[in-house]
Amino acid sequence: MNPILSVKNIQKSFDGTGVLKGVSLDIHEGEVVVVIGPSGCGKSTLLRCINGLERINGGEIWLRDQRISDQEKNMHLVRQKIGMVFQSYDLFPHMKVMDNLLLGPTKALKRPADEVKAEAMEMLKRVGLAEKADALPRTLSGGQKQRVALVRAMLMHPELLLLDEITAALDPEMVSEVLNVVIDLAEQGMTMAIVTHEMRFAEAVADRVLFMEQGVIVEEGAPAEFFREPRTERARQFLQSFTYASTRKNAR
Amino acid sequence: MQGLGISVLFKGINFQRLLLGLWVTLRIALITIGISLVLGLIFGLLMMSRSKIARAVCRVWLEIVRFMPQLVLLYIVYFGFARLFGVNLDGETSAVIVFSFWGTAEMGDLFRGALTSIPKHQRESAAALGLTKAQINRYILLPQTARRLLPQAINLSTRIIKTTALVKMINVTEVLKVGQQIIGQFYREPSAAFWVYATVFLLYFLICWPISLLAGRLEKYWGVS
C-alpha cells in the first residue's frame, strides 16, 4: 500500500546552519510514528516542514499522490488535510471554545455550522469538556486547552495529524489527560506523527519510533525493541539521560 | 463682591459662549482623531513594510512628533507656512494638520505595537486549520489587534482633546480662549478667573472622563494586559 505521507531526503537550514540534513520518512495509513531526540535535533522542524510552516531547501514531500513541498498558493488546501497541534496553547483567545472549533470547518471547508456544531459537541463530550463549549479559552486549564486544540484539529477530518510536543508546556498532572486523548485517537485509527519528550507515552502509542540527532534519523524501529535495547550508542545514551545515574548515599 | 465671581458665568450668554468654545475644541479633536485613525493604520502598516525607506521615514516622523513640542509645530504651520509658501491657513486648519501629523504617527505606532504583540503561534495555528491569509487576517489577527488597540487609541484620543487647548495660541477661539475673554471683560470681579477656569476644567473633565472610563472597561472586559 502506498504511504499517506512520503518525505524524501529533505534539507532545511536556518541562516546557513543545517537543521535537517537529508531526512526521509514514510507514514502509512493508520500508523503512529513518534519522533524523539535531544532538543535542537530537528524533530519539530521536521513537522513544521511537513505542514509547510517552514520551506524546505531540498528534497520533496508528498501527500498521497500530490507533491506538497512546492505548493505556495494552495498550501492552505494542503493544510486542510494535515492537522497540527502545537506546544503552546494556541486557542484563539477572543473566541469561545465552540467558535474555536467551528472556525476551520465552516470557513475553510465551508461546512454548514449546525452540522459541525453537533459533531463538535459530540467530540467535546468524548474528551470530557462538553460543559466548556461556551467558555473563553482563558478560563480553561492548560490540559483543557490542549484537549480543545486536539478536537479543533480533528474536526477538520485530517488525513494526518502532527503533534508537536503538545504536553511540553503542561503541568505534570495534566499531561496524562491530554495523552489519553491521543491514545484514544490512535485506537480509532488516526494517522499521526508525534514529537514528544514523554518516553512512556511514546512507548505506549507508537507503531514506530524514530530517533533523531543533529538533523538526521539515527535509528528507527518498533517501540518494544527500541526502548528495551536500542541498537545505536547515541540512542542508548539519550534514553539513559531520562534515568538518574546515582542516588544519594546519605539519604535517610 | 468678593466670592461672587461664579455669577459671571450666568451673566448674559457667557455660559453659551463657553459651550460654543467647547464645540470648537471638540470639532478640532474629532476631525483629528478621525484622520489619525485612518492614516494611522496606513502609517502602522508602513512601519512594518519591507521597504527600508518607508520604515526610516516613519521612524523619523515619529521621533519628530515625540520630541517636538506641539506648540512649536503649530507655530511652524500657522506662521511659518504663510511666510514660506504664501499659503494662509486659518487657525483651525493648521491645528487639524498639526494634530493629525502627531496623531497619525502615535496611532500608527500603537497599531504596530498591537499587531506585533500577537504571538506568532496565533497565525500559525490558524494556518494549520487551512485558512487562507485573508481569512487569518479577518478572523484571527484583526479582531485581536482591535482589542489590544482600542483602549490605547481611546487614551490617545483624550490626550488629543486635552492638547487642543494649545490652539488658542494661534488665535483659535476655543473653550479656554473664550474663558479668558470672559475673565477679561469682568476684570472687576477678581474671583471670576477661578470660577471660569474651574468651569473650563469641569468641561474638559466631563468630556474626557467617560471616554477614559470606557477604555478601562474595554481593557478589563477583553482581558488583555
Short mmCIF file of C-alpha atoms in Angstrom, two decimals:
data_model
loop_
_atom_site.label_atom_id
_atom_site.label_comp_id
_atom_site.label_asym_id
_atom_site.label_seq_id
_atom_site.Cartn_x
_atom_site.Cartn_y
_atom_site.Cartn_z
CA MET A 1 0.00 0.00 0.00
CA ASN A 2 1.21 3.49 -0.78
CA PRO A 3 2.08 5.70 2.17
CA ILE A 4 -0.11 8.67 3.10
CA LEU A 5 2.95 10.81 3.59
CA SER A 6 6.29 10.49 1.94
CA VAL A 7 9.20 12.66 2.99
CA LYS A 8 12.11 12.28 0.59
CA ASN A 9 15.57 13.42 1.59
CA ILE A 10 14.54 16.86 2.81
CA GLN A 11 17.00 19.51 3.89
CA LYS A 12 16.38 22.63 5.85
CA SER A 13 18.78 25.23 7.17
CA PHE A 14 18.33 28.42 9.14
CA ASP A 15 20.88 31.13 8.33
CA GLY A 16 23.26 28.59 6.87
CA THR A 17 23.02 26.18 9.79
CA GLY A 18 21.68 22.81 8.71
CA VAL A 19 18.78 21.66 10.87
CA LEU A 20 17.53 18.85 8.66
CA LYS A 21 20.28 17.12 6.70
CA GLY A 22 18.51 14.69 4.46
CA VAL A 23 15.55 13.17 6.28
CA SER A 24 13.37 10.53 4.63
CA LEU A 25 10.25 9.04 6.12
CA ASP A 26 7.10 7.22 5.01
CA ILE A 27 3.94 7.15 7.06
CA HIS A 28 1.19 4.68 6.20
CA GLU A 29 -2.50 4.92 6.85
CA GLY A 30 -3.39 4.38 10.49
CA GLU A 31 0.24 4.39 11.55
CA VAL A 32 1.52 6.32 14.57
CA VAL A 33 5.11 7.47 14.22
CA VAL A 34 6.81 9.01 17.22
CA VAL A 35 9.90 11.14 16.74
CA ILE A 36 12.20 11.58 19.70
CA GLY A 37 15.62 13.09 20.19
CA PRO A 38 17.50 15.77 22.09
CA SER A 39 16.42 19.41 21.77
CA GLY A 40 17.60 21.04 18.61
CA CYS A 41 17.82 17.75 16.73
CA GLY A 42 15.35 18.97 14.12
CA LYS A 43 12.29 16.95 15.11
CA SER A 44 9.97 19.95 15.46
CA THR A 45 11.33 21.44 12.27
CA LEU A 46 10.50 18.19 10.52
CA LEU A 47 6.83 18.53 11.48
CA ARG A 48 6.78 22.21 10.56
CA CYS A 49 8.21 21.44 7.13
CA ILE A 50 5.57 18.77 6.52
CA ASN A 51 2.89 21.35 7.24
CA GLY A 52 4.60 24.00 5.13
CA LEU A 53 5.21 26.35 8.05
CA GLU A 54 8.87 26.17 7.05
CA ARG A 55 10.04 25.98 3.47
CA ILE A 56 12.45 23.19 2.75
CA ASN A 57 15.72 23.85 0.95
CA GLY A 58 15.91 20.49 -0.74
CA GLY A 59 14.09 17.20 -1.17
CA GLU A 60 10.38 16.53 -1.65
CA ILE A 61 7.29 15.93 0.46
CA TRP A 62 4.33 14.01 -0.94
CA LEU A 63 0.85 13.66 0.49
CA ARG A 64 -0.51 10.55 -1.27
CA ASP A 65 -0.02 11.37 -4.96
CA GLN A 66 0.38 15.11 -4.55
CA ARG A 67 3.70 16.83 -4.20
CA ILE A 68 3.09 19.36 -1.42
CA SER A 69 6.57 20.76 -0.91
CA ASP A 70 6.25 23.15 -3.85
CA GLN A 71 2.76 24.39 -3.08
CA GLU A 72 2.90 28.09 -2.44
CA LYS A 73 -0.51 29.45 -3.23
CA ASN A 74 -2.52 26.37 -2.40
CA MET A 75 -0.80 25.42 0.81
CA HIS A 76 -3.98 26.24 2.71
CA LEU A 77 -5.75 23.47 0.80
CA VAL A 78 -2.99 21.04 1.76
CA ARG A 79 -3.16 22.12 5.39
CA GLN A 80 -6.85 21.30 5.44
CA LYS A 81 -5.79 17.67 5.14
CA ILE A 82 -2.95 17.87 7.67
CA GLY A 83 -3.90 18.79 11.21
CA MET A 84 -1.34 20.20 13.61
CA VAL A 85 -1.32 20.91 17.33
CA PHE A 86 1.48 22.90 18.92
CA GLN A 87 3.22 23.08 22.26
CA SER A 88 1.85 26.46 23.29
CA TYR A 89 -1.84 26.58 23.96
CA ASP A 90 -2.84 28.24 20.76
CA LEU A 91 -6.59 28.56 21.03
CA PHE A 92 -7.90 31.85 19.70
CA PRO A 93 -8.38 33.87 22.89
CA HIS A 94 -11.11 36.14 21.53
CA MET A 95 -13.41 33.25 20.66
CA LYS A 96 -15.39 30.88 22.82
CA VAL A 97 -14.38 27.24 22.75
CA MET A 98 -17.19 26.36 20.35
CA ASP A 99 -16.25 29.19 17.97
CA ASN A 100 -12.65 28.00 18.04
CA LEU A 101 -13.92 24.60 16.94
CA LEU A 102 -16.25 25.90 14.24
CA LEU A 103 -13.81 28.26 12.55
CA GLY A 104 -11.85 25.79 10.44
CA PRO A 105 -14.71 23.54 9.31
CA THR A 106 -17.09 26.41 8.48
CA LYS A 107 -14.64 28.91 6.96
CA ALA A 108 -12.01 26.68 5.37
CA LEU A 109 -14.20 23.71 4.46
CA LYS A 110 -17.46 25.70 4.10
CA ARG A 111 -19.45 23.11 6.03
CA PRO A 112 -22.80 24.18 7.49
CA ALA A 113 -22.40 25.47 11.07
CA ASP A 114 -25.15 23.44 12.77
CA GLU A 115 -23.85 20.19 11.35
CA VAL A 116 -20.31 20.93 12.58
CA LYS A 117 -21.67 22.13 15.91
CA ALA A 118 -23.38 18.82 16.59
CA GLU A 119 -20.21 16.95 15.76
CA ALA A 120 -18.10 19.33 17.84
CA MET A 121 -20.38 18.83 20.83
CA GLU A 122 -20.06 15.09 20.44
CA MET A 123 -16.27 15.29 20.42
CA LEU A 124 -16.15 17.70 23.36
CA LYS A 125 -18.19 15.18 25.31
CA ARG A 126 -15.75 12.47 24.43
CA VAL A 127 -12.83 14.47 25.86
CA GLY A 128 -14.89 15.47 28.89
CA LEU A 129 -15.31 19.15 28.06
CA ALA A 130 -18.93 19.42 26.94
CA GLU A 131 -19.72 21.99 29.61
CA LYS A 132 -16.91 24.24 28.37
CA ALA A 133 -18.41 24.88 24.92
CA ASP A 134 -19.33 28.46 25.76
CA ALA A 135 -16.29 29.22 27.88
CA LEU A 136 -13.50 31.53 26.84
CA PRO A 137 -10.09 29.85 26.49
CA ARG A 138 -8.53 31.92 29.27
CA THR A 139 -10.84 30.26 31.81
CA LEU A 140 -9.50 26.81 30.89
CA SER A 141 -6.54 24.97 32.37
CA GLY A 142 -3.59 24.08 30.16
CA GLY A 143 -4.70 20.49 29.83
CA GLN A 144 -8.23 21.51 28.92
CA LYS A 145 -6.94 23.95 26.30
CA GLN A 146 -4.80 21.29 24.72
CA ARG A 147 -7.74 18.88 24.57
CA VAL A 148 -9.78 21.56 22.85
CA ALA A 149 -6.90 22.14 20.43
CA LEU A 150 -6.91 18.42 19.62
CA VAL A 151 -10.66 18.46 18.99
CA ARG A 152 -10.25 21.55 16.83
CA ALA A 153 -7.68 19.78 14.67
CA MET A 154 -9.76 16.58 14.47
CA LEU A 155 -12.89 18.41 13.34
CA MET A 156 -11.09 19.11 10.07
CA HIS A 157 -11.05 15.32 9.48
CA PRO A 158 -7.38 15.43 8.60
CA GLU A 159 -5.70 12.54 6.83
CA LEU A 160 -2.67 13.10 9.02
CA LEU A 161 -2.26 14.70 12.42
CA LEU A 162 1.01 16.30 13.54
CA LEU A 163 1.55 16.77 17.28
CA ASP A 164 4.49 18.98 18.20
CA GLU A 165 5.40 18.46 21.88
CA ILE A 166 1.82 19.06 22.91
CA THR A 167 2.46 18.33 26.59
CA ALA A 168 5.78 20.15 26.98
CA ALA A 169 4.21 23.28 28.46
CA LEU A 170 1.77 21.45 30.74
CA ASP A 171 1.95 20.93 34.47
CA PRO A 172 2.80 17.27 35.12
CA GLU A 173 -0.63 16.35 36.49
CA MET A 174 -2.28 17.48 33.26
CA VAL A 175 -0.08 15.53 30.90
CA SER A 176 -1.96 12.26 31.08
CA GLU A 177 -5.42 13.76 30.45
CA VAL A 178 -4.09 15.06 27.12
CA LEU A 179 -2.11 11.99 26.18
CA ASN A 180 -5.08 9.73 26.91
CA VAL A 181 -6.98 11.60 24.22
CA VAL A 182 -4.12 10.97 21.80
CA ILE A 183 -4.05 7.27 22.62
CA ASP A 184 -7.79 7.24 22.03
CA LEU A 185 -7.25 8.78 18.60
CA ALA A 186 -4.60 6.22 17.80
CA GLU A 187 -7.02 3.43 18.64
CA GLN A 188 -9.56 4.94 16.30
CA GLY A 189 -7.00 4.60 13.53
CA MET A 190 -5.82 8.19 13.21
CA THR A 191 -2.57 8.53 11.30
CA MET A 192 -0.17 10.59 13.37
CA ALA A 193 3.36 11.94 13.54
CA ILE A 194 4.18 12.84 17.13
CA VAL A 195 7.14 14.69 18.58
CA THR A 196 7.37 14.19 22.33
CA HIS A 197 9.64 14.05 25.36
CA GLU A 198 7.32 11.66 27.21
CA MET A 199 9.10 8.34 26.77
CA ARG A 200 6.43 6.20 28.45
CA PHE A 201 3.81 7.76 26.24
CA ALA A 202 5.97 7.24 23.16
CA GLU A 203 6.31 3.59 24.02
CA ALA A 204 2.56 3.25 24.60
CA VAL A 205 1.30 4.97 21.48
CA ALA A 206 3.92 4.37 18.78
CA ASP A 207 3.84 1.84 15.99
CA ARG A 208 7.29 3.04 15.08
CA VAL A 209 9.86 5.20 16.83
CA LEU A 210 12.34 7.45 15.06
CA PHE A 211 15.36 8.70 16.95
CA MET A 212 16.80 11.90 15.52
CA GLU A 213 20.03 13.66 16.29
CA GLN A 214 21.70 16.61 14.57
CA GLY A 215 19.29 16.70 11.68
CA VAL A 216 19.32 13.05 10.69
CA ILE A 217 17.36 9.95 11.66
CA VAL A 218 19.87 7.87 13.60
CA GLU A 219 17.71 4.89 14.43
CA GLU A 220 14.20 3.66 13.83
CA GLY A 221 12.28 0.66 14.99
CA ALA A 222 9.35 -0.83 16.87
CA PRO A 223 8.91 0.74 20.30
CA ALA A 224 9.32 -2.51 22.23
CA GLU A 225 12.76 -3.11 20.76
CA PHE A 226 13.85 0.47 20.63
CA PHE A 227 13.17 1.19 24.25
CA ARG A 228 14.45 -2.14 25.55
CA GLU A 229 17.64 -2.36 23.56
CA PRO A 230 18.43 0.48 21.19
CA ARG A 231 20.93 -0.52 18.51
CA THR A 232 22.91 2.70 18.42
CA GLU A 233 25.10 4.07 21.16
CA ARG A 234 23.62 7.57 20.71
CA ALA A 235 20.07 6.35 21.27
CA ARG A 236 21.20 4.40 24.32
CA GLN A 237 22.81 7.49 25.81
CA PHE A 238 19.73 9.54 25.08
CA LEU A 239 17.41 7.07 26.78
CA GLN A 240 19.74 6.83 29.73
CA SER A 241 19.52 10.59 30.25
CA PHE A 242 15.94 10.02 31.41
CA THR A 243 17.06 7.98 34.41
CA TYR A 244 19.22 9.20 37.24
CA ALA A 245 22.72 7.78 37.28
CA SER A 246 23.09 7.63 41.01
CA THR A 247 21.12 8.02 44.18
CA ARG A 248 22.10 9.88 47.31
CA LYS A 249 24.23 7.81 49.56
CA ASN A 250 23.27 9.56 52.76
CA ALA A 251 19.54 9.51 52.07
CA ARG A 252 17.56 8.73 55.20
CA MET B 1 -18.44 91.46 45.77
CA GLN B 2 -15.63 89.03 46.63
CA GLY B 3 -16.53 85.37 46.08
CA LEU B 4 -19.43 86.12 43.79
CA GLY B 5 -17.31 85.56 40.71
CA ILE B 6 -19.37 82.49 39.97
CA SER B 7 -22.22 84.76 38.89
CA VAL B 8 -20.09 85.84 35.94
CA LEU B 9 -20.82 82.50 34.33
CA PHE B 10 -24.51 83.27 34.19
CA LYS B 11 -24.30 86.84 33.00
CA GLY B 12 -25.62 87.35 29.50
CA ILE B 13 -24.73 84.46 27.21
CA ASN B 14 -21.42 83.70 28.89
CA PHE B 15 -22.14 80.06 29.52
CA GLN B 16 -23.35 79.53 25.96
CA ARG B 17 -20.15 81.18 24.78
CA LEU B 18 -18.13 78.67 26.76
CA LEU B 19 -20.11 75.80 25.29
CA LEU B 20 -19.56 77.21 21.81
CA GLY B 21 -15.86 77.33 22.56
CA LEU B 22 -16.06 73.76 23.72
CA TRP B 23 -17.65 72.82 20.42
CA VAL B 24 -14.64 74.30 18.57
CA THR B 25 -12.38 72.22 20.81
CA LEU B 26 -14.36 69.07 20.09
CA ARG B 27 -14.59 69.80 16.37
CA ILE B 28 -10.81 70.04 16.05
CA ALA B 29 -10.31 66.95 18.22
CA LEU B 30 -12.89 64.80 16.42
CA ILE B 31 -11.62 65.62 12.93
CA THR B 32 -8.07 64.99 14.13
CA ILE B 33 -8.98 61.66 15.71
CA GLY B 34 -10.80 60.56 12.55
CA ILE B 35 -7.86 61.42 10.32
CA SER B 36 -5.36 59.90 12.76
CA LEU B 37 -7.27 56.61 12.86
CA VAL B 38 -7.36 56.20 9.10
CA LEU B 39 -3.86 57.47 8.34
CA GLY B 40 -2.53 55.78 11.49
CA LEU B 41 -3.48 52.35 10.16
CA ILE B 42 -1.60 53.10 6.95
CA PHE B 43 1.32 54.51 8.97
CA GLY B 44 1.41 51.34 11.09
CA LEU B 45 1.47 49.13 8.02
CA LEU B 46 4.28 51.23 6.53
CA MET B 47 6.24 50.85 9.78
CA MET B 48 6.12 47.09 9.23
CA SER B 49 6.67 47.19 5.49
CA ARG B 50 9.64 45.58 3.81
CA SER B 51 10.80 48.87 2.38
CA LYS B 52 13.67 50.27 4.42
CA ILE B 53 12.91 53.76 3.16
CA ALA B 54 9.28 53.61 4.31
CA ARG B 55 10.37 52.36 7.71
CA ALA B 56 13.02 55.07 8.03
CA VAL B 57 10.59 57.84 7.06
CA CYS B 58 8.09 56.59 9.64
CA ARG B 59 10.80 56.38 12.28
CA VAL B 60 11.95 59.98 11.70
CA TRP B 61 8.35 61.19 11.58
CA LEU B 62 7.56 59.51 14.88
CA GLU B 63 10.69 60.89 16.56
CA ILE B 64 9.92 64.43 15.38
CA VAL B 65 6.42 64.18 16.74
CA ARG B 66 7.66 62.86 20.06
CA PHE B 67 10.43 65.37 20.66
CA MET B 68 8.97 68.50 19.14
CA PRO B 69 6.53 70.41 21.36
CA GLN B 70 3.13 70.57 19.70
CA LEU B 71 3.16 74.32 20.14
CA VAL B 72 6.29 74.69 18.01
CA LEU B 73 4.67 72.58 15.30
CA LEU B 74 1.59 74.79 15.47
CA TYR B 75 3.71 77.93 15.04
CA ILE B 76 5.63 76.40 12.15
CA VAL B 77 2.45 75.57 10.26
CA TYR B 78 0.39 78.62 11.18
CA PHE B 79 3.06 81.31 10.88
CA GLY B 80 5.85 79.55 9.00
CA PHE B 81 3.88 78.14 6.09
CA ALA B 82 2.30 81.52 5.42
CA ARG B 83 5.70 83.16 5.07
CA LEU B 84 7.41 80.32 3.29
CA PHE B 85 4.82 79.15 0.79
CA GLY B 86 2.46 82.08 0.86
CA VAL B 87 -0.41 79.86 1.95
CA ASN B 88 -2.64 81.38 4.56
CA LEU B 89 -4.08 78.66 6.69
CA ASP B 90 -6.66 79.59 9.27
CA GLY B 91 -6.00 78.53 12.83
CA GLU B 92 -8.39 75.61 12.89
CA THR B 93 -7.00 74.08 9.70
CA SER B 94 -3.45 74.50 10.98
CA ALA B 95 -4.45 72.82 14.23
CA VAL B 96 -6.03 69.87 12.46
CA ILE B 97 -2.93 69.47 10.27
CA VAL B 98 -0.51 69.55 13.21
CA PHE B 99 -2.53 67.32 15.50
CA SER B 100 -3.17 64.83 12.70
CA PHE B 101 0.54 64.80 11.92
CA TRP B 102 1.08 63.87 15.55
CA GLY B 103 -1.94 61.58 15.97
CA THR B 104 -1.17 59.63 12.80
CA ALA B 105 2.32 58.74 13.97
CA GLU B 106 1.24 57.83 17.51
CA MET B 107 -1.77 55.85 16.31
CA GLY B 108 0.40 54.07 13.76
CA ASP B 109 2.87 53.10 16.45
CA LEU B 110 0.05 51.82 18.68
CA PHE B 111 -1.37 49.82 15.77
CA ARG B 112 2.03 48.33 15.00
CA GLY B 113 2.52 47.50 18.67
CA ALA B 114 -0.90 45.86 18.93
CA LEU B 115 -0.40 43.76 15.82
CA THR B 116 3.13 42.62 16.62
CA SER B 117 2.17 41.72 20.19
CA ILE B 118 0.01 38.87 18.87
CA PRO B 119 2.05 35.68 19.30
CA LYS B 120 3.18 34.13 16.04
CA HIS B 121 1.54 30.89 17.05
CA GLN B 122 -1.85 32.51 16.54
CA ARG B 123 -1.10 32.95 12.87
CA GLU B 124 0.44 29.50 12.60
CA SER B 125 -2.35 27.60 14.28
CA ALA B 126 -4.86 29.43 12.10
CA ALA B 127 -2.80 28.49 9.05
CA ALA B 128 -2.70 24.89 10.29
CA LEU B 129 -6.50 24.85 10.10
CA GLY B 130 -6.25 25.51 6.38
CA LEU B 131 -7.44 29.10 6.47
CA THR B 132 -6.29 31.47 3.74
CA LYS B 133 -4.18 34.52 4.51
CA ALA B 134 -7.21 36.77 4.12
CA GLN B 135 -9.25 34.59 6.48
CA ILE B 136 -6.45 34.61 9.05
CA ASN B 137 -6.33 38.40 8.92
CA ARG B 138 -10.07 38.74 9.16
CA TYR B 139 -10.92 36.18 11.85
CA ILE B 140 -7.75 35.99 13.93
CA LEU B 141 -5.41 38.95 13.59
CA LEU B 142 -7.80 41.85 13.04
CA PRO B 143 -10.14 41.17 15.99
CA GLN B 144 -7.22 40.62 18.36
CA THR B 145 -5.43 43.72 17.12
CA ALA B 146 -8.58 45.80 17.56
CA ARG B 147 -8.99 44.59 21.12
CA ARG B 148 -5.43 45.49 22.00
CA LEU B 149 -5.54 48.77 20.10
CA LEU B 150 -8.87 50.22 21.15
CA PRO B 151 -8.16 51.07 24.80
CA GLN B 152 -4.87 52.70 23.83
CA ALA B 153 -6.44 54.53 20.91
CA ILE B 154 -9.04 55.93 23.29
CA ASN B 155 -6.33 57.10 25.66
CA LEU B 156 -4.59 58.82 22.79
CA SER B 157 -7.89 60.48 21.89
CA THR B 158 -8.21 62.03 25.34
CA ARG B 159 -4.66 63.31 25.02
CA ILE B 160 -5.58 64.89 21.70
CA ILE B 161 -8.64 66.54 23.23
CA LYS B 162 -6.55 67.97 26.05
CA THR B 163 -3.83 69.21 23.75
CA THR B 164 -6.27 71.22 21.63
CA ALA B 165 -6.08 73.84 24.40
CA LEU B 166 -2.87 74.96 22.69
CA VAL B 167 -4.70 76.29 19.64
CA LYS B 168 -5.64 79.43 21.49
CA MET B 169 -2.01 80.42 20.84
CA ILE B 170 -2.73 80.58 17.11
CA ASN B 171 -5.87 82.67 17.54
CA VAL B 172 -8.49 79.95 17.54
CA THR B 173 -11.28 80.81 19.90
CA GLU B 174 -11.84 77.53 21.65
CA VAL B 175 -13.12 76.96 25.17
CA LEU B 176 -10.03 78.18 27.02
CA LYS B 177 -9.76 81.33 24.90
CA VAL B 178 -13.45 82.09 25.45
CA GLY B 179 -12.85 81.71 29.15
CA GLN B 180 -10.02 84.21 29.05
CA GLN B 181 -12.17 86.64 27.11
CA ILE B 182 -14.87 86.42 29.74
CA ILE B 183 -12.35 86.94 32.50
CA GLY B 184 -11.03 89.96 30.62
CA GLN B 185 -14.45 91.52 30.35
CA PHE B 186 -15.17 91.04 34.03
CA TYR B 187 -11.80 92.10 35.34
CA ARG B 188 -13.55 93.94 38.18
CA GLU B 189 -14.60 90.60 39.56
CA PRO B 190 -11.32 89.20 40.95
CA SER B 191 -12.65 85.71 41.67
CA ALA B 192 -14.12 85.39 38.17
CA ALA B 193 -10.87 83.87 36.95
CA PHE B 194 -11.15 81.00 39.39
CA TRP B 195 -14.73 80.17 38.52
CA VAL B 196 -14.28 80.44 34.78
CA TYR B 197 -11.16 78.27 34.75
CA ALA B 198 -12.82 75.79 37.09
CA THR B 199 -15.71 75.58 34.66
CA VAL B 200 -13.33 75.02 31.75
CA PHE B 201 -11.65 72.31 33.78
CA LEU B 202 -15.02 70.73 34.52
CA LEU B 203 -16.00 70.76 30.86
CA TYR B 204 -12.76 69.00 29.85
CA PHE B 205 -13.28 66.56 32.67
CA LEU B 206 -16.85 65.78 31.63
CA ILE B 207 -15.67 65.01 28.10
CA CYS B 208 -12.53 63.01 28.88
CA TRP B 209 -13.60 61.12 31.99
CA PRO B 210 -16.32 58.93 30.41
CA ILE B 211 -14.02 58.19 27.49
CA SER B 212 -11.27 57.13 29.85
CA LEU B 213 -13.71 55.01 31.86
CA LEU B 214 -14.78 53.30 28.65
CA ALA B 215 -11.16 52.48 27.83
CA GLY B 216 -10.69 50.92 31.26
CA ARG B 217 -13.86 48.90 30.91
CA LEU B 218 -12.90 47.59 27.50
CA GLU B 219 -9.48 46.62 28.76
CA LYS B 220 -11.00 44.65 31.61
CA TYR B 221 -13.76 43.12 29.51
CA TRP B 222 -11.42 41.84 26.85
CA GLY B 223 -8.86 40.76 29.40
CA VAL B 224 -5.77 41.89 27.54
CA SER B 225 -2.93 43.09 29.65
#
